[in-house]
CSV table of C-alpha atoms in Angstrom, one decimal:
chain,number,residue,atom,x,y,z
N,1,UNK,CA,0.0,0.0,0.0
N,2,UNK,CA,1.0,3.8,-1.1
N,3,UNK,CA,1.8,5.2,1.9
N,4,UNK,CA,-0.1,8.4,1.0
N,5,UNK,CA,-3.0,6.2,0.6
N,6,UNK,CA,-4.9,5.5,3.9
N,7,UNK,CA,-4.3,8.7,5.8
N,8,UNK,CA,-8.2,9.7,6.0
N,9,UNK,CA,-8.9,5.9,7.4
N,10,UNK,CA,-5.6,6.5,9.9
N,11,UNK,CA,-7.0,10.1,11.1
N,12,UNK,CA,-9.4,9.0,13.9
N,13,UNK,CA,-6.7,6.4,14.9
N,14,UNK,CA,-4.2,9.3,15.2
N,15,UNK,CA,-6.7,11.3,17.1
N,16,UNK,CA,-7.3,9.0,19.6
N,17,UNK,CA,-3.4,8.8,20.0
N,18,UNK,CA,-3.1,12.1,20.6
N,19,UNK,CA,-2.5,14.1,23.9
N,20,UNK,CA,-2.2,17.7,25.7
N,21,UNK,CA,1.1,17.5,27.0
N,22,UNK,CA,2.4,21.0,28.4
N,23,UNK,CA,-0.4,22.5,26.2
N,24,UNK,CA,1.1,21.2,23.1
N,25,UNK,CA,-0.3,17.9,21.3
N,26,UNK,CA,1.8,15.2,21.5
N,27,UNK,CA,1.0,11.9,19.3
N,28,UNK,CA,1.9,8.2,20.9
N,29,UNK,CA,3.8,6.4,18.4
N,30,UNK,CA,4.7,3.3,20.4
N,31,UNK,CA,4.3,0.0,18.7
N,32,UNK,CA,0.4,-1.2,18.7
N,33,UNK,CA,-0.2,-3.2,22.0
N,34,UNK,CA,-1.3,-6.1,19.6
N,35,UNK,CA,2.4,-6.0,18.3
N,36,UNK,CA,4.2,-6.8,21.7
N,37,UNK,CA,5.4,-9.6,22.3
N,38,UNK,CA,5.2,-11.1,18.7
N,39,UNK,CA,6.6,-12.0,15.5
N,40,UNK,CA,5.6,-8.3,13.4
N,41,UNK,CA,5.0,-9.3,9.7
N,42,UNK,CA,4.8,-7.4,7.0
N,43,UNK,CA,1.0,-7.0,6.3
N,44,UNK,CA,0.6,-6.0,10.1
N,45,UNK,CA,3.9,-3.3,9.4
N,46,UNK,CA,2.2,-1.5,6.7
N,47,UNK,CA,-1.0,-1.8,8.3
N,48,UNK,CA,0.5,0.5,11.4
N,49,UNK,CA,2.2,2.8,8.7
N,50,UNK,CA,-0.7,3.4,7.1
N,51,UNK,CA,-2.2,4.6,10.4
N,52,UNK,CA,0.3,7.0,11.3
N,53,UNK,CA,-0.2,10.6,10.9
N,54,UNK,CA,0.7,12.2,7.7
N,55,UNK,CA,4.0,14.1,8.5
N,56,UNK,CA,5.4,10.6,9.7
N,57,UNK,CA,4.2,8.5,7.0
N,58,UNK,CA,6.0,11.3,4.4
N,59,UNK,CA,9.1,11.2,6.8
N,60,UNK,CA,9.2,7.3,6.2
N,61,UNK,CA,8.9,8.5,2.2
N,62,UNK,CA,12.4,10.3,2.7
N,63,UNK,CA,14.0,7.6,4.6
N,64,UNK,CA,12.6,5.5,1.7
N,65,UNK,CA,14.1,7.7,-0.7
N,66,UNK,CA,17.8,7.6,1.0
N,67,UNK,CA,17.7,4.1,0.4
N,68,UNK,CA,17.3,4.0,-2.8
N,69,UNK,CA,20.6,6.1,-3.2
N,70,UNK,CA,22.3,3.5,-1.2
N,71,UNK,CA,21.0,0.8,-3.1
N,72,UNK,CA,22.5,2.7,-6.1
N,73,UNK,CA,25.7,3.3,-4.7
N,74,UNK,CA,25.6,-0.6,-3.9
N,75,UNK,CA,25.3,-0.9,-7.5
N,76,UNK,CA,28.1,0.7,-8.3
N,77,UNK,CA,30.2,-0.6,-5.7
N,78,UNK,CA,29.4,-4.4,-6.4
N,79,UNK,CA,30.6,-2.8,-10.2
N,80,UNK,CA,33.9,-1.9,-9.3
N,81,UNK,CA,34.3,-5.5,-7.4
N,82,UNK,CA,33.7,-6.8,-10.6
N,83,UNK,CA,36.2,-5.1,-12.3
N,84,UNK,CA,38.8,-5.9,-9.7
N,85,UNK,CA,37.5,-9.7,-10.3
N,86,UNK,CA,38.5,-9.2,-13.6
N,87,UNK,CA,41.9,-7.8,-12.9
N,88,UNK,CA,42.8,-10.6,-10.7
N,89,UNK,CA,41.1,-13.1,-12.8
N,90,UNK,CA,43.9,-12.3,-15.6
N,91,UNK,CA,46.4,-12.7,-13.3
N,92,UNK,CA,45.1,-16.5,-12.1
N,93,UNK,CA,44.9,-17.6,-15.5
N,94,UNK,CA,48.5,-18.4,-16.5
N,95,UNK,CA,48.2,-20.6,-13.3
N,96,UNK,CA,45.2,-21.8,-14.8
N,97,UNK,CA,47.0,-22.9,-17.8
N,98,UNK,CA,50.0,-24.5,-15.8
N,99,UNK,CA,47.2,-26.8,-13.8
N,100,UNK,CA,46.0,-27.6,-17.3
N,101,UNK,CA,49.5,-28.7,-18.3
N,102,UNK,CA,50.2,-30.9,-15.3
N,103,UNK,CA,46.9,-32.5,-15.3
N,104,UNK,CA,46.9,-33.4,-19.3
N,105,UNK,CA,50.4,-34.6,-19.2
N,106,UNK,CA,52.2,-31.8,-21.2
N,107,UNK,CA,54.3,-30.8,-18.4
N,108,UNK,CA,55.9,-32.9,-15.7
N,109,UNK,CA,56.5,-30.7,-12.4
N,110,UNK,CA,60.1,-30.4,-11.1
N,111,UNK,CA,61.2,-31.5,-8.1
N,112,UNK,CA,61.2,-27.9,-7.1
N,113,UNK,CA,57.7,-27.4,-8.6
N,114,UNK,CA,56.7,-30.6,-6.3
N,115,UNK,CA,57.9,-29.3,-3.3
N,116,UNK,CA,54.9,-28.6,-1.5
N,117,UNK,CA,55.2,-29.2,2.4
N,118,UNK,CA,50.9,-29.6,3.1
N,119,UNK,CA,50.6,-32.2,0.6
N,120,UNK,CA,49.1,-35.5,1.7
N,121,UNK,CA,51.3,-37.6,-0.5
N,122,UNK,CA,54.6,-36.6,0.9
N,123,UNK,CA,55.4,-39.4,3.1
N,124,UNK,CA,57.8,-42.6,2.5
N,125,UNK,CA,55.0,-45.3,2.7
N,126,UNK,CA,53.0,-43.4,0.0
N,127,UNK,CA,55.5,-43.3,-2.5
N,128,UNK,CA,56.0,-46.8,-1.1
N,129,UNK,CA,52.5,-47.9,-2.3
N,130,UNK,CA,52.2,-46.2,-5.3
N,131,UNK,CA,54.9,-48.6,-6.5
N,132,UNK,CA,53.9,-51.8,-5.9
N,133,UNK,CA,51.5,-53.7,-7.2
N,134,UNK,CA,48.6,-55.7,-5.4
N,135,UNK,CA,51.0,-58.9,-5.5
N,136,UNK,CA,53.9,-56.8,-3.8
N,137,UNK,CA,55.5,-57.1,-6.5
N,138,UNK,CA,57.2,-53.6,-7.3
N,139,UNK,CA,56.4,-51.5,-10.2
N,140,UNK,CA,58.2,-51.9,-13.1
N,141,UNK,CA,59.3,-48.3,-14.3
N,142,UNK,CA,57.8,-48.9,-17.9
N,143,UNK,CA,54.7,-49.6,-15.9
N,144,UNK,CA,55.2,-46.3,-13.8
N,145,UNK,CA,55.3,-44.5,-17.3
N,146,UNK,CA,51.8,-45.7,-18.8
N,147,UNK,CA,50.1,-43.2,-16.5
N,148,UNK,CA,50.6,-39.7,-17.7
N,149,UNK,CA,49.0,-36.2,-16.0
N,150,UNK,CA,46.2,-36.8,-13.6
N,151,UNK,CA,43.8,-39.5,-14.9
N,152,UNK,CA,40.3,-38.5,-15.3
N,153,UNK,CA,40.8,-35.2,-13.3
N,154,UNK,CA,37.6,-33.6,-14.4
N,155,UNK,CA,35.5,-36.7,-14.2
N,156,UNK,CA,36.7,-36.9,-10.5
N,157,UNK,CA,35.6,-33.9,-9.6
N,158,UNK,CA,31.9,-34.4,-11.7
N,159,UNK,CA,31.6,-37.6,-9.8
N,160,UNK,CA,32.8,-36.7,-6.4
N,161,UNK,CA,30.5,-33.0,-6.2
N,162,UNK,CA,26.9,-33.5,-5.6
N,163,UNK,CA,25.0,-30.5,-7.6
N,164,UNK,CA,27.6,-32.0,-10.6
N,165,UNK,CA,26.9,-35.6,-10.1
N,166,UNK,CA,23.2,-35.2,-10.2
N,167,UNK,CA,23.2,-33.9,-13.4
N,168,UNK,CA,25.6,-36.7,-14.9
N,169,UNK,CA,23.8,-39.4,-16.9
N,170,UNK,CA,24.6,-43.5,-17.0
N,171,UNK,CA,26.4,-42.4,-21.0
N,172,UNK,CA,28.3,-39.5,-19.9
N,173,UNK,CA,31.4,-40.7,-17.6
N,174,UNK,CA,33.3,-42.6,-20.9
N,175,UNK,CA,32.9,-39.4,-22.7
N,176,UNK,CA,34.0,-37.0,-19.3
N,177,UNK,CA,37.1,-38.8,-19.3
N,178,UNK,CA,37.9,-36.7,-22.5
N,179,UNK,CA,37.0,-33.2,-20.8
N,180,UNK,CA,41.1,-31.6,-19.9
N,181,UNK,CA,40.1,-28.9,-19.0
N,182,UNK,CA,37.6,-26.4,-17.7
N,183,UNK,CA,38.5,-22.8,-18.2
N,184,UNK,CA,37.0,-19.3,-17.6
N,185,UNK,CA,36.7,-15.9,-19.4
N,186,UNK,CA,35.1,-13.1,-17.9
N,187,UNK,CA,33.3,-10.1,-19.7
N,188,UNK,CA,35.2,-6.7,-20.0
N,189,UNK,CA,33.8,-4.2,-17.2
N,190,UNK,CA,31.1,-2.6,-18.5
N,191,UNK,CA,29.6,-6.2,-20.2
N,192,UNK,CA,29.2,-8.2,-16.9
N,193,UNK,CA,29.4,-12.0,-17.8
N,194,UNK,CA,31.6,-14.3,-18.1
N,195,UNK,CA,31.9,-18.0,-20.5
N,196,UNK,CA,32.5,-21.2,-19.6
N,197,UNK,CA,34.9,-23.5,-22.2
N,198,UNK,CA,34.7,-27.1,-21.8
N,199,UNK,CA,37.8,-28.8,-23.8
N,200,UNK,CA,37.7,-32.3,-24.8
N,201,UNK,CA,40.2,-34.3,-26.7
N,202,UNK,CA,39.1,-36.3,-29.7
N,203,UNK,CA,37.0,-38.6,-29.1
N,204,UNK,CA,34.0,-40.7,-30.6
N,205,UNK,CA,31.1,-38.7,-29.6
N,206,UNK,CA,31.4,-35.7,-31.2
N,207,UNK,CA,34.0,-33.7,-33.6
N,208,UNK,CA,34.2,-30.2,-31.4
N,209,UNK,CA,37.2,-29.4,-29.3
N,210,UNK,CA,35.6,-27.0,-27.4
N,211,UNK,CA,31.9,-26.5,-26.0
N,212,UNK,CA,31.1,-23.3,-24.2
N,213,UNK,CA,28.4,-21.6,-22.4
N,214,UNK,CA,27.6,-17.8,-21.7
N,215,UNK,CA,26.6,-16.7,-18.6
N,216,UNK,CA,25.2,-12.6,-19.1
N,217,UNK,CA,24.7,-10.7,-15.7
N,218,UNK,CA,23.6,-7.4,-14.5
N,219,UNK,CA,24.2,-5.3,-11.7
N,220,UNK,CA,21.3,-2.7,-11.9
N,221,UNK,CA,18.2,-2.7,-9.4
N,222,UNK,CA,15.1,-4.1,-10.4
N,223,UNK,CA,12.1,-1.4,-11.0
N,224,UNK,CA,9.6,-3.2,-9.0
N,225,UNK,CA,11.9,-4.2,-6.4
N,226,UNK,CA,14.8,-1.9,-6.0
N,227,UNK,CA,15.5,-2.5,-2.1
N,228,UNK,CA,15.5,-6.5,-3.4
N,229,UNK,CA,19.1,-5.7,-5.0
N,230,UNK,CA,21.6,-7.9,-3.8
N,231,UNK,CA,24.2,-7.5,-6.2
N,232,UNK,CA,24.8,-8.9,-9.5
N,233,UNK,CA,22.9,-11.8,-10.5
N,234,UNK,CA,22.8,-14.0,-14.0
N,235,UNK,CA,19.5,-13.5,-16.3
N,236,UNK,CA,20.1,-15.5,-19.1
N,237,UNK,CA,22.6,-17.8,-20.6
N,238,UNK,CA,23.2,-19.3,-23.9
N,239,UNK,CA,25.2,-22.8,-25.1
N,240,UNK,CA,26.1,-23.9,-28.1
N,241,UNK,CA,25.2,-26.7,-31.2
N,242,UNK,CA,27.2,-30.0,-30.7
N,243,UNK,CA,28.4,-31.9,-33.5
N,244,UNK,CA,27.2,-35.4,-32.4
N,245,UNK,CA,28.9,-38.1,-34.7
N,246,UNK,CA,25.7,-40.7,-35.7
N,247,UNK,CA,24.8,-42.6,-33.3
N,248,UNK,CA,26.3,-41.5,-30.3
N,249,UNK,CA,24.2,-38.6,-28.8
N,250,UNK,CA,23.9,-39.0,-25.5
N,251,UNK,CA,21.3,-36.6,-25.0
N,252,UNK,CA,18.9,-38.8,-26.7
N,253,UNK,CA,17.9,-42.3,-26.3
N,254,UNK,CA,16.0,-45.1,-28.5
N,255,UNK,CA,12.5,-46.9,-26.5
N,256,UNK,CA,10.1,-49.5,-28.1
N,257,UNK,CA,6.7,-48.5,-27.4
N,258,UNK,CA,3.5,-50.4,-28.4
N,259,UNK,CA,1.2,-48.3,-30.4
N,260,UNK,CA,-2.2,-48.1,-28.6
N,261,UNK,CA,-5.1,-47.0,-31.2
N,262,UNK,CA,-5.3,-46.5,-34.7
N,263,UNK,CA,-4.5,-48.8,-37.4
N,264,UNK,CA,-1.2,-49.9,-36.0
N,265,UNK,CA,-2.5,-50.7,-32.3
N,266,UNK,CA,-0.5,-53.3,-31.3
N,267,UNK,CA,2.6,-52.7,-33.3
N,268,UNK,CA,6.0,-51.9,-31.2
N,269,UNK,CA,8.0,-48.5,-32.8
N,270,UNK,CA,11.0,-46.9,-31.9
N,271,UNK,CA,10.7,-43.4,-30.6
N,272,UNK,CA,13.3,-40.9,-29.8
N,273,UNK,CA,12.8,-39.6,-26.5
N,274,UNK,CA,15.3,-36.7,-24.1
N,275,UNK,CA,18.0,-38.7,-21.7
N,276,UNK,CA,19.5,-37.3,-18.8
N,277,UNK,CA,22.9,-36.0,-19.4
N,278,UNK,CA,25.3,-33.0,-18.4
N,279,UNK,CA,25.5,-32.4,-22.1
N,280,UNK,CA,22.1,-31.2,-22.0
N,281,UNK,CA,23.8,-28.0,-20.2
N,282,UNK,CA,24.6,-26.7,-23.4
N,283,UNK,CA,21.4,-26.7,-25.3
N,284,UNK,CA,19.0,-24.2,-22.3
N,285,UNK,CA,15.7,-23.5,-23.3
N,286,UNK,CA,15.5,-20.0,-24.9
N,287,UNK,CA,13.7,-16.9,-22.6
N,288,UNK,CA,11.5,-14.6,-24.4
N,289,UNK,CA,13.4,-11.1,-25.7
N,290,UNK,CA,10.9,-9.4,-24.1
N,291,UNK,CA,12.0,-9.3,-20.1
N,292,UNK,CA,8.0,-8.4,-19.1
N,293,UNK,CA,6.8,-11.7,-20.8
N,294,UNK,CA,5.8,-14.9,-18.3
N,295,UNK,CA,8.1,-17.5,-18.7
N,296,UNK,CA,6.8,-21.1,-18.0
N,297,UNK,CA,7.4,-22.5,-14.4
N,298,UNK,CA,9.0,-25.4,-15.5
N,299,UNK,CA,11.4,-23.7,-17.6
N,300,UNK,CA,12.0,-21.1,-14.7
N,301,UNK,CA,13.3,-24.1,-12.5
N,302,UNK,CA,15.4,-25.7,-14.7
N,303,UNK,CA,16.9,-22.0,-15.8
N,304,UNK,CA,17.1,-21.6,-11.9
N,305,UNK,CA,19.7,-24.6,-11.7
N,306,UNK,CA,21.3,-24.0,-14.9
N,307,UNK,CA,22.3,-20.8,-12.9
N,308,UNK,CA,23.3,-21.9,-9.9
N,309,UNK,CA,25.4,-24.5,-11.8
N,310,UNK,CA,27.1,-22.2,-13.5
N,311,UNK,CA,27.8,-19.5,-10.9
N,312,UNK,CA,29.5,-22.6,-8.5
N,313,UNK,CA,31.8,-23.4,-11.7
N,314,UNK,CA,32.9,-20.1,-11.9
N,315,UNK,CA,33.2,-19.2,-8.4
N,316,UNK,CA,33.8,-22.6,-6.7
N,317,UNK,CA,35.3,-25.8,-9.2
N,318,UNK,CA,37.5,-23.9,-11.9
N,319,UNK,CA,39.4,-21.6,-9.1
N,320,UNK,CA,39.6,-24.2,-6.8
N,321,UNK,CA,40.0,-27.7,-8.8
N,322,UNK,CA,42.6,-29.0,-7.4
N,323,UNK,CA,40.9,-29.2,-3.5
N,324,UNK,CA,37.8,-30.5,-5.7
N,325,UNK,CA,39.6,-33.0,-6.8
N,326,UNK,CA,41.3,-34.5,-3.4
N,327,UNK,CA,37.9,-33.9,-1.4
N,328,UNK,CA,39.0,-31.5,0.7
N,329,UNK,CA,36.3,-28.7,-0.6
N,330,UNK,CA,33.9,-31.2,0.0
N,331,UNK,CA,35.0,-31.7,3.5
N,332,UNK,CA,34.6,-28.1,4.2
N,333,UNK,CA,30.7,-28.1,2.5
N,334,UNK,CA,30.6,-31.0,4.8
N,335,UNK,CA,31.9,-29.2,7.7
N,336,UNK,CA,29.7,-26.2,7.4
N,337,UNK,CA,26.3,-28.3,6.7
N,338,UNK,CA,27.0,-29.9,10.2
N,339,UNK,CA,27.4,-26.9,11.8
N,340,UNK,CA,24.4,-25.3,10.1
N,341,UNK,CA,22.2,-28.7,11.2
N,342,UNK,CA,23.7,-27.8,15.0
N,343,UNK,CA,22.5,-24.6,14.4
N,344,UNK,CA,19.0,-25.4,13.2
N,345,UNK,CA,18.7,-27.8,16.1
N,346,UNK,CA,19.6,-25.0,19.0
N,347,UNK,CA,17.5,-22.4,17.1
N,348,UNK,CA,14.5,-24.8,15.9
N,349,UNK,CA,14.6,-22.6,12.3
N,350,UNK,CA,15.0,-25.1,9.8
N,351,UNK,CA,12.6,-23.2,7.3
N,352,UNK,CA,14.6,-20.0,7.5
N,353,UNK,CA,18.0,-22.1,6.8
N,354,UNK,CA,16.2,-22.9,3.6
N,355,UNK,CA,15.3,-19.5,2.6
N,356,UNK,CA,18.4,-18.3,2.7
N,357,UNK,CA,19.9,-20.9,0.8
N,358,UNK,CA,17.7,-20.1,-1.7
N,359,UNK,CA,18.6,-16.7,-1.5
N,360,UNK,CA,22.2,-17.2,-1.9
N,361,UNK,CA,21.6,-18.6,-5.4
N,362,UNK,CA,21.7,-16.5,-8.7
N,363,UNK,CA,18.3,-15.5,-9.2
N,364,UNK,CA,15.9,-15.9,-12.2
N,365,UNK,CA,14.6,-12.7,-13.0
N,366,UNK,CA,11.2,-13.5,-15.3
N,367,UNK,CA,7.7,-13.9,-14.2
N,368,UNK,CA,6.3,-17.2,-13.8
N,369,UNK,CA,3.7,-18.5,-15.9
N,370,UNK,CA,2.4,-19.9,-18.8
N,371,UNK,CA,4.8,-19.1,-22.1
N,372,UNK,CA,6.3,-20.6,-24.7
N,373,UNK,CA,10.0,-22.1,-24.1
N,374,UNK,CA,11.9,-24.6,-26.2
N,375,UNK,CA,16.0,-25.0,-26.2
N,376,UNK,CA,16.8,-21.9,-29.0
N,377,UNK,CA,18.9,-22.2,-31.4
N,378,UNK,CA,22.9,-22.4,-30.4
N,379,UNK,CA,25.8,-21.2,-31.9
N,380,UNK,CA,28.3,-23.4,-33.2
N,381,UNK,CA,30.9,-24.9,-31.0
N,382,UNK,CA,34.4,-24.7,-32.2
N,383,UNK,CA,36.6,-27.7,-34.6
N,384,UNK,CA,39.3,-29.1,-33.6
């Protein structure tokens, strides 16, 4: 509600709140006795603002007003973090492409490059075991050479992650063990986004070397909720076309169905019908160009993972691979779900725990609805 609306209906309230005090009139503003002593929400908040008197009510516009320019200098502020993100980001990526190196076996690490003191393989019996073989026998050195980088790296960290493994379908793992590498390119300042590049060796599925997808953001408050603004979030994204070789898309499976009516009841045929698979993460359903049109609920949830997928790749699995990889960023998720769970149990708020963590994820800016979706049209991914 306006809060210029309701001040005849709050007069006789504010009348009946009001004193002679020293000869002046003095109005009691204390919370409403049916507040005390109880949760206030905020139907029952505007509900007492709309009975205050007039000169309070346009006091509570100006306060209203000065938040607004904080919100906007938020905006700008969360601006300017991004274009420090961007400055640092250029100056991780050359170690970005020496992880690469190590893991796909084009560099072997020095002794000196090796030399890291919090390691867990450092110790005598570990080298001990990595030599031998399960009949004691030790490790011939020619056997020692066969494996080359970090085997199956990526897949690892798919498998081991839980939002990543959930999207993994029972065809994808042989073709993840092609995936190298995983890297990141983030939008000039200015163009907030960043891209995703997935880079696979050759393999039998399909003839790209690299698929990609676009993450576009914005850092501007939203008209009809401006005070909602809690700094950049993604609105749309966009994948790309993969060249499947025949046969072996694995976004796509074959069933035998029995046809029920018509002239061919009874008759089994062979439909193509969608398959879970990761690989679906580069063909997202398309969002109307207009940003006012209702988008589908259906396709709002699926977009609302898509994002949150993405977002944790950039910010979570690309910088921090490595501790992906050896469980030890699990172990802290781990960690801080327990202590959240103690939390919950001391406090008795497990429905606010949830709200939040639905806060924390990128958000979906579109109305739901009934609309059109389908997966758009995609660019094409690039050849080897």
């Amino acid at each position: 509600m306006d809060v210029e609306k309701g001040a005849a209906g709050g007069s006789s309230s504010s009348e009946d709140e009001t004193e002679e005090v020293g000869g002046q009139q003095v109005v009691d503003l204390e919370c409403p006795q049916s507040f005390k002593g109880m949760a206030v929400n905020s139907a029952m908040a505007g509900a007492h603002l709309a009975s205050l008197p007039y000169k309070v009510r346009r006091r509570v516009k100006a306060l209203k007003k000065l938040q607004m320019a904080a919100t906007d200098l938020e905006a700008k502020f969360f601006e300017e973090v991004y274009a420090l993100e961007c400055k640092y980001h250029k100056l991780h990526a050359p170690l970005y492409t020496q992880r690469a190196a190590i893991t796909d076996a084009k560099h072997e690490p020095s002794e000196e490059e090796s030399a890291f003191p919090l390691a867990d393989t450092d110790s005598e019996d570990e080298d001990r075991i990595t030599e031998i073989n399960e009949d004691g026998s030790k490790k011939e050195d020619k056997d020692l050479e066969l494996v080359k980088g970090i085997p199956s790296f990526w897949l690892t960290i798919f498998q081991t992650e839980e939002m990543l493994v959930e999207i993994i379908g029972e065809n994808d793992e042989e073709l993840l063990e092609h995936l190298w590498d995983i890297s990141l390119d983030m939008d000039e300042p200015g163009n907030m986004g960043f891209k995703l590049s997935f880079h696979f060796h050759p393999n039998s599925y399909f003839t790209d070397a690299v698929l990609t997808k676009r993450y576009s953001m914005k850092c501007t408050p939203d008209k009809e909720d401006p005070f909602g603004f809690e700094g950049p979030e993604i609105y749309k994204c966009e994948g790309c076309k993969i060249n499947w070789k025949e046969g072996k898309n694995v976004t796509v499976k074959q069933v035998k169905k029995k046809v029920k009516k018509g002239k061919d009841k009874g008759k089994t045929v062979t439909k193509e019908v969608k398959a879970e698979s990761f690989f679906r993460f580069f063909s997202p359903p398309a969002l109307p160009e207009d940003p006012e049109a209702e988008v589908d609920e259906d396709i709002q949830m699926y977009l609302q993972q898509d994002f949150q997928i993405g977002h944790f790749l950039r910010e979570r699995v690309v910088p921090r691979a490595v501790l992906f990889y050896t469980g030890e960023e699990q172990e802290d998720d781990e960690f801080d779900d327990e202590e959240d769970e103690d939390d919950d149990d001391e406090e008795g708020d497990s429905e606010d725990e949830d709200d939040e963590e639905v806060a924390s994820r990128p958000k979906l800016k579109a109305k739901k609805g009934k609309g059109a979706g389908a997966e758009g049209d995609a660019p094409e991914c690039k050849q080897q």
